[in-house]
CSV table of C-alpha atoms in Angstrom, one decimal:
chain,number,residue,atom,x,y,z
A,1,MET,CA,0.0,0.0,0.0
A,2,THR,CA,1.5,3.4,-1.0
A,3,GLN,CA,1.9,5.9,1.8
A,4,PRO,CA,0.0,9.2,1.4
A,5,ARG,CA,2.1,12.1,0.2
A,6,ALA,CA,3.0,14.8,2.8
A,7,PRO,CA,0.9,18.0,2.2
A,8,GLN,CA,2.8,20.6,0.2
A,9,ILE,CA,3.4,24.0,1.8
A,10,PRO,CA,2.2,27.0,-0.2
A,11,VAL,CA,4.9,29.6,-0.9
A,12,VAL,CA,3.5,33.1,-1.4
A,13,VAL,CA,5.6,35.8,-3.0
A,14,LEU,CA,4.9,39.3,-1.6
A,15,ALA,CA,6.2,42.0,-3.9
A,16,GLY,CA,5.8,45.7,-4.5
A,17,PHE,CA,7.9,48.8,-4.9
A,18,LEU,CA,9.6,50.5,-2.0
A,19,GLY,CA,7.1,52.0,0.4
A,20,SER,CA,4.1,50.2,-1.0
A,21,GLY,CA,3.4,48.6,2.4
A,22,LYS,CA,4.7,45.0,2.0
A,23,THR,CA,6.1,44.7,5.5
A,24,THR,CA,3.0,46.2,7.0
A,25,LEU,CA,0.9,43.7,5.2
A,26,LEU,CA,3.2,40.9,6.2
A,27,ASN,CA,3.0,41.9,9.9
A,28,HIS,CA,-0.8,42.0,9.6
A,29,LEU,CA,-0.7,38.4,8.3
A,30,LEU,CA,1.5,37.3,11.2
A,31,ARG,CA,-0.9,38.9,13.7
A,32,ASN,CA,-4.0,37.3,12.0
A,33,ARG,CA,-2.6,34.0,10.9
A,34,ALA,CA,-5.7,31.9,11.3
A,35,GLY,CA,-3.9,29.3,13.3
A,36,ASN,CA,-1.1,28.8,10.8
A,37,ARG,CA,2.6,28.5,11.4
A,38,ILE,CA,4.1,31.0,9.0
A,39,GLY,CA,7.7,30.9,7.8
A,40,VAL,CA,9.1,34.2,6.4
A,41,ILE,CA,12.0,34.8,4.0
A,42,VAL,CA,13.0,38.4,3.6
A,43,ASN,CA,14.8,39.1,0.3
A,44,ASP,CA,16.1,42.5,1.6
A,45,PHE,CA,18.1,45.1,-0.2
A,46,GLY,CA,21.1,46.8,1.3
A,47,SER,CA,23.5,45.9,4.1
A,48,ILE,CA,21.2,46.9,6.9
A,49,GLU,CA,18.2,44.5,7.0
A,50,ILE,CA,15.5,46.9,8.1
A,51,ASP,CA,12.6,44.7,6.9
A,52,ALA,CA,14.0,41.6,8.5
A,53,MET,CA,14.4,43.4,11.8
A,54,THR,CA,10.8,44.7,11.6
A,55,VAL,CA,9.3,41.3,10.8
A,56,ALA,CA,11.5,39.6,13.4
A,57,GLY,CA,9.4,41.3,16.1
A,58,GLN,CA,6.6,38.9,15.2
A,59,VAL,CA,8.6,35.7,15.4
A,60,GLY,CA,6.8,34.7,18.6
A,61,SER,CA,3.6,34.2,16.6
A,62,THR,CA,5.0,31.5,14.4
A,63,VAL,CA,7.9,29.1,14.9
A,64,SER,CA,11.7,29.7,15.4
A,65,LEU,CA,14.4,28.0,13.4
A,66,GLY,CA,17.5,26.5,14.9
A,67,ASN,CA,19.4,29.8,14.8
A,68,GLY,CA,16.6,31.5,16.8
A,69,CYS,CA,15.2,33.6,14.0
A,70,LEU,CA,12.5,32.8,11.6
A,71,CYS,CA,13.2,35.6,9.3
A,72,CYS,CA,15.9,34.8,6.8
A,73,ALA,CA,17.4,37.7,4.8
A,74,VAL,CA,18.6,36.1,1.6
A,75,ASP,CA,19.4,36.8,-2.0
A,76,ALA,CA,17.8,34.7,-4.7
A,77,SER,CA,20.7,32.3,-5.1
A,78,GLU,CA,20.1,31.1,-1.5
A,79,LEU,CA,16.4,30.6,-1.9
A,80,ASP,CA,16.4,26.8,-2.3
A,81,THR,CA,18.7,26.4,0.7
A,82,TYR,CA,16.3,28.3,3.0
A,83,LEU,CA,13.3,26.6,1.5
A,84,GLU,CA,14.9,23.2,2.3
A,85,THR,CA,15.3,24.4,5.9
A,86,LEU,CA,11.8,25.7,6.3
A,87,THR,CA,10.2,22.6,4.8
A,88,ARG,CA,11.8,20.2,7.3
A,89,PRO,CA,9.1,18.3,9.3
A,90,ALA,CA,10.5,19.7,12.5
A,91,ALA,CA,9.6,23.2,11.5
A,92,ARG,CA,5.9,22.2,11.1
A,93,LEU,CA,5.1,25.2,8.9
A,94,ASP,CA,1.9,25.6,7.1
A,95,VAL,CA,2.7,28.6,4.9
A,96,ILE,CA,5.9,30.3,3.7
A,97,VAL,CA,5.9,34.0,2.7
A,98,ILE,CA,8.8,35.5,0.7
A,99,GLU,CA,8.9,39.3,1.0
A,100,ALA,CA,10.7,40.4,-2.1
A,101,SER,CA,12.9,43.4,-2.1
A,102,GLY,CA,11.3,46.6,-3.4
A,103,LEU,CA,13.8,46.5,-6.2
A,104,ALA,CA,13.4,42.9,-7.0
A,105,GLU,CA,12.0,41.3,-10.2
A,106,PRO,CA,9.2,39.3,-8.7
A,107,GLN,CA,8.8,37.1,-11.8
A,108,GLU,CA,12.3,35.8,-11.2
A,109,LEU,CA,11.3,34.6,-7.7
A,110,VAL,CA,8.2,33.0,-9.2
A,111,ARG,CA,10.3,31.3,-11.9
A,112,MET,CA,12.7,29.9,-9.3
A,113,LEU,CA,9.8,28.5,-7.2
A,114,LEU,CA,8.2,26.8,-10.2
A,115,ALA,CA,11.6,25.4,-11.2
A,116,SER,CA,12.4,24.2,-7.7
A,117,ASP,CA,13.0,20.5,-7.1
A,118,ASN,CA,11.7,20.7,-3.5
A,119,PRO,CA,8.8,18.3,-3.3
A,120,TYR,CA,7.4,19.8,-0.2
A,121,ILE,CA,6.4,23.2,-1.6
A,122,ARG,CA,3.8,24.5,-4.1
A,123,TYR,CA,3.4,27.9,-5.6
A,124,GLY,CA,1.0,30.0,-3.6
A,125,GLY,CA,0.7,33.0,-5.8
A,126,LEU,CA,2.4,36.4,-6.5
A,127,VAL,CA,0.8,39.2,-4.4
A,128,GLU,CA,1.8,42.6,-5.8
A,129,VAL,CA,1.3,45.5,-3.3
A,130,VAL,CA,0.6,48.9,-4.9
A,131,ASP,CA,0.7,52.3,-3.1
A,132,ALA,CA,-2.6,53.8,-4.3
A,133,ALA,CA,-1.6,57.3,-3.4
A,134,GLU,CA,1.7,57.1,-5.3
A,135,PHE,CA,0.7,54.8,-8.2
A,136,PRO,CA,0.7,57.5,-10.9
A,137,ALA,CA,4.0,58.9,-9.9
A,138,THR,CA,5.6,55.5,-9.3
A,139,ARG,CA,4.4,54.4,-12.8
A,140,GLU,CA,6.0,57.4,-14.4
A,141,ARG,CA,9.3,56.8,-12.6
A,142,HIS,CA,9.2,53.0,-12.9
A,143,PRO,CA,7.3,52.0,-16.0
A,144,GLU,CA,8.3,48.4,-15.3
A,145,ILE,CA,5.6,48.3,-12.7
A,146,ASP,CA,3.2,47.4,-15.5
A,147,ARG,CA,5.3,44.3,-16.1
A,148,HIS,CA,5.1,43.3,-12.5
A,149,LEU,CA,1.4,43.8,-12.4
A,150,ALA,CA,1.0,41.7,-15.5
A,151,VAL,CA,2.4,38.6,-13.8
A,152,ALA,CA,0.6,39.1,-10.5
A,153,ASP,CA,-2.0,36.7,-9.3
A,154,LEU,CA,-3.4,39.1,-6.7
A,155,ILE,CA,-3.0,42.9,-6.5
A,156,VAL,CA,-3.4,44.7,-3.2
A,157,LEU,CA,-4.2,48.3,-3.8
A,158,ASN,CA,-2.9,49.6,-0.5
A,159,LYS,CA,-3.2,53.0,1.3
A,160,THR,CA,-6.6,53.6,-0.3
A,161,ASP,CA,-7.4,55.7,2.8
A,162,ARG,CA,-5.2,58.4,1.2
A,163,VAL,CA,-7.2,58.5,-2.0
A,164,ALA,CA,-10.4,60.4,-2.5
A,165,ASP,CA,-13.4,58.2,-3.3
A,166,ALA,CA,-13.9,60.0,-6.6
A,167,GLY,CA,-10.6,58.9,-7.9
A,168,LEU,CA,-10.4,55.4,-6.4
A,169,SER,CA,-12.6,53.7,-9.0
A,170,ALA,CA,-10.5,55.0,-11.9
A,171,LEU,CA,-7.3,54.0,-10.1
A,172,LYS,CA,-8.6,50.5,-9.4
A,173,GLU,CA,-9.6,50.2,-13.1
A,174,ALA,CA,-6.1,51.3,-14.3
A,175,VAL,CA,-4.3,48.9,-11.9
A,176,GLY,CA,-6.7,46.1,-12.9
A,177,ALA,CA,-6.1,46.7,-16.6
A,178,ALA,CA,-2.3,46.6,-16.1
A,179,GLY,CA,-2.8,43.4,-14.1
A,180,GLY,CA,-4.5,41.6,-17.0
A,181,GLY,CA,-7.5,40.5,-15.1
A,182,ALA,CA,-5.9,39.7,-11.8
A,183,ALA,CA,-8.1,40.2,-8.7
A,184,VAL,CA,-7.7,43.6,-7.2
A,185,ILE,CA,-8.3,44.1,-3.4
A,186,CYS,CA,-8.4,47.5,-1.8
A,187,SER,CA,-6.8,47.9,1.6
A,188,ALA,CA,-5.6,50.4,4.2
A,189,TYR,CA,-2.5,49.6,6.4
A,190,GLY,CA,-2.0,46.3,4.6
A,191,ARG,CA,-5.2,44.8,6.2
A,192,ILE,CA,-6.4,42.0,4.0
A,193,ASP,CA,-8.2,38.8,5.0
A,194,PRO,CA,-5.6,36.0,5.4
A,195,GLY,CA,-8.3,33.7,3.8
A,196,LEU,CA,-7.3,35.1,0.4
A,197,LEU,CA,-3.8,33.5,0.8
A,198,PHE,CA,-4.2,30.5,3.0
A,199,ASP,CA,-6.7,28.4,4.8
A,200,PRO,CA,-7.3,28.2,8.6
A,201,VAL,CA,-5.5,25.3,10.2
A,202,LEU,CA,-7.1,23.1,12.9
A,203,ARG,CA,-4.7,21.1,15.1
A,204,PRO,CA,-6.6,18.5,17.0
A,205,ASP,CA,-3.4,16.9,18.0
A,206,GLU,CA,-2.4,19.9,20.1
A,207,ASP,CA,-3.6,20.5,23.7
A,208,ASP,CA,-4.4,24.2,23.9
A,209,SER,CA,-4.0,24.2,27.7
A,210,PHE,CA,-0.3,23.6,27.4
A,211,ARG,CA,0.8,25.4,24.3
A,212,GLN,CA,2.9,28.6,24.3
A,213,LEU,CA,1.0,31.9,24.0
A,214,THR,CA,1.5,33.6,20.6
A,215,PHE,CA,1.4,37.3,19.6
A,216,GLU,CA,-2.1,36.7,18.2
A,217,ASP,CA,-3.3,35.4,21.6
A,218,LEU,CA,-1.9,38.5,23.4
A,219,LEU,CA,-3.8,41.0,21.3
A,220,PRO,CA,-6.6,42.7,23.2
A,221,GLU,CA,-10.0,41.3,22.4
A,222,ALA,CA,-11.1,44.6,20.8
A,223,ASP,CA,-8.2,44.3,18.3
A,224,ARG,CA,-9.0,40.7,17.3
A,225,THR,CA,-12.0,41.6,15.2
A,226,HIS,CA,-12.6,41.0,11.6
A,227,GLU,CA,-10.7,44.1,10.7
A,228,ASP,CA,-13.8,46.0,9.5
A,229,HIS,CA,-15.1,42.8,7.8
A,230,LEU,CA,-12.2,42.3,5.5
A,231,HIS,CA,-13.9,39.3,4.0
A,232,ALA,CA,-16.4,41.6,2.4
A,233,ALA,CA,-13.7,42.6,-0.1
A,234,TYR,CA,-13.9,39.2,-1.9
A,235,GLU,CA,-16.4,36.4,-2.5
A,236,SER,CA,-16.1,32.7,-1.9
A,237,VAL,CA,-18.2,30.3,-4.0
A,238,SER,CA,-18.7,26.6,-3.2
A,239,PHE,CA,-19.6,24.0,-5.8
A,240,THR,CA,-20.5,20.4,-5.1
A,241,SER,CA,-21.8,17.8,-7.5
A,242,ASP,CA,-22.3,14.0,-7.4
A,243,VAL,CA,-22.3,14.0,-11.2
A,244,PRO,CA,-18.8,13.7,-12.7
A,245,LEU,CA,-17.3,16.5,-14.7
A,246,SER,CA,-16.5,16.4,-18.4
A,247,PRO,CA,-12.7,16.8,-18.6
A,248,ARG,CA,-13.0,18.7,-21.9
A,249,ARG,CA,-15.6,21.1,-20.6
A,250,PHE,CA,-14.0,21.7,-17.3
A,251,MET,CA,-10.6,22.5,-18.8
A,252,ALA,CA,-12.3,24.9,-21.2
A,253,PHE,CA,-13.8,26.6,-18.1
A,254,LEU,CA,-10.4,26.8,-16.4
A,255,ASP,CA,-8.8,28.2,-19.5
A,256,SER,CA,-11.4,31.0,-19.7
A,257,ARG,CA,-12.1,31.7,-16.0
A,258,PRO,CA,-13.3,35.2,-15.4
A,259,ALA,CA,-11.2,38.2,-14.3
A,260,GLY,CA,-11.0,38.5,-10.6
A,261,LEU,CA,-11.1,34.8,-9.8
A,262,TYR,CA,-8.0,34.4,-7.7
A,263,ARG,CA,-8.0,30.9,-6.2
A,264,ILE,CA,-9.7,27.6,-7.0
A,265,LYS,CA,-9.2,24.6,-4.7
A,266,GLY,CA,-10.8,21.3,-4.1
A,267,PHE,CA,-11.3,17.9,-5.8
A,268,ALA,CA,-12.7,17.0,-9.2
A,269,ASP,CA,-14.3,13.7,-10.2
A,270,PHE,CA,-14.0,12.9,-13.9
A,271,GLY,CA,-16.0,9.7,-13.6
A,272,ALA,CA,-15.4,7.3,-16.5
A,273,GLY,CA,-12.5,9.5,-17.6
A,274,ASP,CA,-10.5,8.1,-14.7
A,275,PRO,CA,-12.6,6.0,-12.4
A,276,GLY,CA,-9.7,5.1,-10.1
A,277,ASN,CA,-8.7,8.7,-9.1
A,278,ARG,CA,-10.0,12.0,-7.9
A,279,TYR,CA,-8.0,15.0,-8.9
A,280,ALA,CA,-6.8,17.6,-6.3
A,281,LEU,CA,-7.0,21.0,-7.9
A,282,HIS,CA,-4.9,24.0,-7.0
A,283,ALA,CA,-5.2,27.1,-9.1
A,284,VAL,CA,-3.9,30.5,-8.2
A,285,GLY,CA,-4.0,33.3,-10.8
A,286,GLY,CA,-2.9,31.8,-14.0
A,287,PHE,CA,-1.1,28.9,-12.3
A,288,LEU,CA,-3.0,25.6,-12.4
A,289,ARG,CA,-2.1,22.1,-11.1
A,290,PHE,CA,-3.9,18.8,-10.9
A,291,VAL,CA,-2.7,15.9,-8.7
A,292,PRO,CA,-4.4,12.5,-9.1
A,293,GLN,CA,-5.3,10.7,-5.9
A,294,ARG,CA,-6.7,7.3,-5.4
A,295,TRP,CA,-10.3,7.1,-4.2
A,296,ALA,CA,-10.5,5.8,-0.7
A,297,ARG,CA,-12.6,2.7,-0.2
A,298,GLY,CA,-16.2,3.7,0.4
A,299,GLU,CA,-15.5,7.4,-0.2
A,300,PRO,CA,-18.4,9.3,-1.9
A,301,ARG,CA,-17.5,10.2,-5.4
A,302,ARG,CA,-18.2,13.8,-5.9
A,303,THR,CA,-16.7,17.1,-7.1
A,304,GLN,CA,-16.1,19.7,-4.3
A,305,LEU,CA,-14.6,23.1,-5.3
A,306,VAL,CA,-14.2,26.4,-3.6
A,307,LEU,CA,-13.6,29.5,-5.8
A,308,ILE,CA,-12.3,32.7,-4.3
A,309,GLY,CA,-12.1,36.1,-6.0
A,310,SER,CA,-13.1,39.7,-6.1
A,311,GLY,CA,-16.0,41.0,-8.2
A,312,ILE,CA,-17.0,37.5,-9.3
A,313,ASP,CA,-20.6,36.5,-10.2
A,314,ALA,CA,-21.5,33.5,-8.0
A,315,ASP,CA,-24.6,32.7,-10.1
A,316,ALA,CA,-22.6,32.8,-13.3
A,317,LEU,CA,-19.9,30.6,-11.9
A,318,HIS,CA,-22.5,28.0,-10.7
A,319,LYS,CA,-24.0,28.0,-14.2
A,320,GLU,CA,-20.6,27.6,-15.9
A,321,LEU,CA,-19.6,24.8,-13.6
A,322,GLY,CA,-23.1,23.2,-14.1
A,323,ASP,CA,-22.4,23.2,-17.8
A,324,CYS,CA,-19.2,21.2,-17.2
A,325,LEU,CA,-21.2,18.2,-15.8
A,326,ASP,CA,-20.8,15.0,-17.8
A,327,ALA,CA,-24.1,13.4,-16.9
A,328,TRP,CA,-24.6,9.8,-18.2
A,329,GLN,CA,-28.0,10.9,-19.5
A,330,ASP,CA,-26.3,13.5,-21.7
A,331,ALA,CA,-24.0,10.8,-23.1
A,332,THR,CA,-26.9,8.4,-23.6
A,333,GLU,CA,-29.0,11.0,-25.4
A,334,GLU,CA,-26.0,11.9,-27.6
A,335,LEU,CA,-25.5,8.2,-28.4
A,336,GLU,CA,-29.2,7.8,-29.3
A,337,ARG,CA,-29.1,10.8,-31.6
A,338,SER,CA,-26.0,9.4,-33.3
A,339,MET,CA,-27.6,5.9,-33.7
A,340,TRP,CA,-30.8,7.4,-35.1
A,341,GLY,CA,-28.8,9.3,-37.6
A,342,VAL,CA,-27.2,6.1,-38.7
A,343,LEU,CA,-30.5,4.1,-38.8
A,344,ARG,CA,-32.1,6.7,-41.0
A,345,TYR,CA,-29.7,5.7,-43.8
A,346,VAL,CA,-30.0,1.9,-43.4
A,347,ARG,CA,-31.8,0.6,-46.5
A,348,GLN,CA,-35.1,-1.1,-45.6
A,349,PRO,CA,-36.0,-4.2,-47.7
A,350,ASP,CA,-38.6,-3.8,-50.4
A,351,ASP,CA,-41.9,-5.8,-50.0
A,352,ASP,CA,-40.9,-8.1,-52.8
A,353,GLU,CA,-37.5,-8.8,-51.2
A,354,ALA,CA,-39.0,-9.6,-47.8
C-alpha cells in the first residue's frame, strides 16, 4: 500500500515597490494568521536589513528556526537552501511567505519557485502590493511596474485611505487593466483577509491548555476583530456535485475563467474518464495544477470546489460549472441521436424482397 504524500506547503511571494506597504501587510498576516505557522523569508536590499528586523518582532507568533530567527534575509541564489530548511518536518510550517525586495524582479522569484525540485512546496501566488496614493508617480518613474502587475496573481491596492473616493474607482480600473484580469483588493494599512492567501488550520493533536501563547493570543479582544469585515472585499463560491465533470468542458472553463477569480481549490471527479482517481485541484491566478489521488474505499465520489475572488458573479460561476457536468444521461442521449442518424440511412428491404 502506498503511503500518502505529505501535504505541500504553499509559498506566497509578496512583492511591490519601495514604500508600498509590503512589510506592514506581512506583519498583519502574522498577527492574524488563522492558526497557521508561517515561515518568512525576507529578500532584503542593502547591508542593513531593516525589513528583516521589523518582521522579526513577530517571530513569537510562528515558529523559530535552529538559529533562533524565523526571518531569513537572503538573495535569490540562497532561496532553495532556505526553503529546504523551512520545509523540514521539525519546523511544522503551514505557509511560507517570501517578502521580495522593493527593487526585485518578482517574476524571477516565481520562476525559481516553479523550477524548484523541492517536493514539499507548491506555488501559492504572487501578491503585488501597490501604493494607491503614489501609483501614478511610481508608474511614471518606474514603468516596469506594469510588467510586475501583468504577472501578479493578486493585486493589493494599499493605502486607499489616502485616495479620494472619486478617484479610487478609476485608479482601481487602471491597476486592474495593467494586471491583465488579476483580482484587485483595496486595503488600508495592509489589512487583507488571510483567507485570500491561506486556509485556517485546525490542530486536533495539540492541547491548547499547554501550548505557548502567541502574539495573536496576546492581542486585546477589541483588536482581534474581523478588521472591518475584510472578507467583504472578496467572494467565496462553493460548488459540489455528485455528477462527474467532463474533462474537456472543465478544462475549457479553467482556460477562460473570469477576471478577478484568484483561487480555486478542491477535488474534481471525472467519472469514467479516470474511475480510479479523484483530482486535487490547486489554481492561483494563471497557475494551475492537478494531482491524481486514489479514491478511498467507500468514499463518496463527488466534485467539491471552492472558488475565491473579487468582483466575481456567483450565479454565473455556478451555471458555468453546471455546464461542465458530464451526466450519463447526456452521453446516452447523444449516443441515441448518433444511432438514429445512422439508422435513417439503413436501406429497408422492399416488400418483394421480404
